[in-house]
Short mmCIF file of C-alpha atoms in Angstrom, two decimals:
data_model
loop_
_atom_site.label_atom_id
_atom_site.label_comp_id
_atom_site.label_asym_id
_atom_site.label_seq_id
_atom_site.Cartn_x
_atom_site.Cartn_y
_atom_site.Cartn_z
CA MET J 1395 -12.73 -3.85 18.90
CA VAL J 1396 -11.13 -6.64 17.18
CA GLU J 1397 -11.29 -7.01 13.25
CA PHE J 1398 -9.74 -9.98 11.57
CA GLY J 1399 -7.83 -11.16 14.62
CA ARG J 1400 -6.29 -7.57 14.87
CA PRO J 1401 -7.37 -5.10 17.72
CA ARG J 1402 -7.97 -1.67 16.22
CA GLY J 1403 -5.17 0.93 16.03
CA ARG J 1404 -2.42 -1.60 16.34
CA PHE J 1405 0.82 -0.83 14.27
CA GLU J 1406 2.48 -3.69 11.87
CA VAL J 1407 5.32 -3.81 9.78
CA VAL J 1408 4.30 -5.60 6.05
CA GLU J 1409 6.68 -6.76 3.37
CA VAL J 1410 5.45 -5.21 -0.34
CA THR J 1411 6.15 -8.04 -2.99
CA GLY J 1412 5.31 -7.29 -6.75
CA PRO J 1413 5.11 -4.51 -8.98
CA SER J 1414 1.75 -3.36 -8.86
CA MET J 1415 2.50 -0.11 -7.26
CA VAL J 1416 5.73 1.06 -8.44
CA PRO J 1417 6.63 3.66 -8.47
CA THR J 1418 5.48 4.70 -5.03
CA LEU J 1419 6.81 0.98 -3.93
CA LEU J 1420 9.05 -1.33 -4.75
CA ASN J 1421 9.23 -5.14 -4.26
CA GLY J 1422 11.20 -5.95 -0.81
CA ASP J 1423 9.89 -1.99 0.33
CA ARG J 1424 8.36 -2.68 4.15
CA LEU J 1425 5.13 -0.45 5.14
CA VAL J 1426 4.29 0.20 8.64
CA VAL J 1427 0.64 -0.24 8.65
CA ARG J 1428 -2.12 0.81 10.95
CA TYR J 1429 -4.98 -1.66 11.45
CA GLY J 1430 -8.59 0.24 11.64
CA ALA J 1431 -7.74 3.34 10.77
CA ALA J 1432 -9.57 5.83 8.73
CA VAL J 1433 -9.52 5.41 5.31
CA ARG J 1434 -9.61 8.32 2.75
CA PRO J 1435 -9.23 8.80 -0.86
CA GLY J 1436 -5.48 8.39 -1.76
CA ASN J 1437 -4.60 6.28 1.08
CA VAL J 1438 -2.38 3.06 0.38
CA VAL J 1439 -4.02 -0.04 1.79
CA VAL J 1440 -3.84 -3.03 2.76
CA LEU J 1441 -6.84 -5.44 1.96
CA ARG J 1442 -7.99 -8.71 1.40
CA HIS J 1443 -8.37 -9.69 -1.93
CA PRO J 1444 -11.86 -10.05 -2.72
CA LEU J 1445 -11.63 -13.30 -4.49
CA GLN J 1446 -8.87 -14.87 -2.58
CA GLN J 1447 -9.31 -13.85 0.63
CA ASP J 1448 -6.40 -15.63 2.53
CA LEU J 1449 -4.01 -13.32 0.02
CA LEU J 1450 -3.17 -9.44 1.42
CA VAL J 1451 -3.02 -7.20 -1.38
CA VAL J 1452 -1.50 -3.46 -0.91
CA LYS J 1453 -3.12 -0.87 -3.30
CA ARG J 1454 -4.65 2.28 -3.41
CA ALA J 1455 -7.76 3.77 -2.18
CA VAL J 1456 -9.24 5.92 -5.04
CA GLU J 1457 -12.62 6.29 -4.13
CA ARG J 1458 -15.50 5.46 -1.67
CA ARG J 1459 -18.42 4.43 -3.56
CA PRO J 1460 -22.02 4.18 -2.90
CA GLY J 1461 -22.89 1.70 0.08
CA GLY J 1462 -19.23 1.96 1.56
CA SER J 1463 -17.13 -0.22 -0.74
CA TRP J 1464 -13.88 0.92 -1.97
CA TRP J 1465 -12.53 1.28 -5.55
CA VAL J 1466 -9.02 0.54 -5.22
CA LEU J 1467 -6.59 0.82 -7.82
CA GLY J 1468 -2.55 0.06 -8.30
CA ASP J 1469 -0.08 3.05 -9.22
CA ASN J 1470 1.57 1.20 -11.93
CA PRO J 1471 -0.35 1.44 -14.87
CA TYR J 1472 1.35 -1.44 -17.11
CA ASN J 1473 0.67 -4.10 -14.26
CA GLU J 1474 -2.10 -6.15 -14.48
CA THR J 1475 -2.05 -7.65 -11.23
CA GLY J 1476 -5.80 -7.33 -10.26
CA ASP J 1477 -7.40 -4.15 -8.88
CA SER J 1478 -10.83 -2.88 -8.90
CA THR J 1479 -10.86 -3.08 -12.44
CA VAL J 1480 -10.58 -6.65 -12.13
CA PHE J 1481 -12.76 -7.69 -9.31
CA GLY J 1482 -14.43 -4.47 -8.51
CA PRO J 1483 -15.69 -2.35 -5.70
CA VAL J 1484 -13.98 -3.43 -2.42
CA PRO J 1485 -16.35 -4.08 0.75
CA ALA J 1486 -15.12 -2.14 3.29
CA GLU J 1487 -14.74 -4.97 5.77
CA LEU J 1488 -12.13 -6.28 3.84
CA VAL J 1489 -9.86 -3.15 3.55
CA LEU J 1490 -7.37 -4.00 6.91
CA ALA J 1491 -5.17 -1.11 7.78
CA THR J 1492 -3.65 2.07 5.94
CA ALA J 1493 0.28 2.51 5.55
CA VAL J 1494 1.57 5.03 7.48
CA LEU J 1495 5.31 5.05 6.46
CA ARG J 1496 7.51 3.30 4.03
CA PHE J 1497 10.76 1.75 4.76
CA ARG J 1498 13.27 0.50 1.94
CA PRO J 1499 16.11 -1.91 3.35
CA ARG J 1500 19.61 -1.12 2.38
CA GLU J 1501 20.62 -3.16 -0.24
CA GLU J 1502 24.25 -5.23 0.47
CA ASP J 1503 26.24 -3.60 -2.00
CA GLN J 1504 25.79 -0.05 -0.75
CA ARG J 1505 28.97 0.07 0.97
CA SER J 1506 30.84 3.81 0.56
CA LEU J 1507 29.36 6.41 2.61
CA ARG J 1508 28.00 8.25 -0.75
CA ALA J 1509 25.84 5.40 -1.12
CA ARG J 1510 24.55 4.94 2.33
CA LEU J 1511 23.82 8.20 2.51
CA SER J 1512 21.80 8.57 -0.57
CA TRP J 1513 20.16 5.34 1.07
CA ALA J 1514 19.55 7.19 4.20
CA ALA J 1515 17.97 9.98 2.84
CA SER J 1516 15.38 7.87 0.88
CA ALA J 1517 14.58 5.13 2.95
CA LEU J 1518 12.12 6.27 5.33
CA ARG J 1519 9.07 8.25 3.59
CA PRO J 1520 5.86 8.98 5.06
CA LEU J 1521 2.83 7.94 2.74
CA ARG J 1522 0.25 10.34 3.72
CA ALA J 1523 -3.27 10.94 1.49
CA ASP J 1524 -2.74 11.49 -1.92
CA SER J 1525 -5.26 13.05 -3.56
CA SER J 1526 -4.03 13.66 -6.65
CA ALA J 1527 -2.68 10.37 -7.27
CA SER J 1528 -6.56 9.31 -6.68
CA SER J 1529 -7.47 12.15 -8.91
CA ARG J 1530 -5.10 11.18 -11.78
CA LEU J 1531 -5.66 6.99 -10.71
CA ARG J 1532 -9.92 7.77 -11.65
CA ALA J 1533 -9.27 8.87 -15.06
CA ARG J 1534 -7.42 6.18 -16.25
#
């Protein structure tokens, strides 16, 4: 099956830009995403912006709404880049992929062994559905 030109189950690397998912994701982080994967509350997802569908955004799927749409929010409560509080529930067909892994690129100035080891310990993190984040965001 193909969704928006991408086969279901295909993995891809995407880059995060902007502060809407801080502290979970930082500007410049890379995500390994899986297209067509089942979405659960708490998943970090890639979706087409409902009002500007040529724009892909990364948000947290907070809650499945009646009719199958998703309520999505950024993890950063101080950022106003747009989420379901602005554009409402997102139709399920616009939710394209779930993030499975975060990779933080090494900075050029990390030359010492200590800095490199610190980076190596934190650079790669699996992204699982975080139901506590989903509950916390719903309470906002």
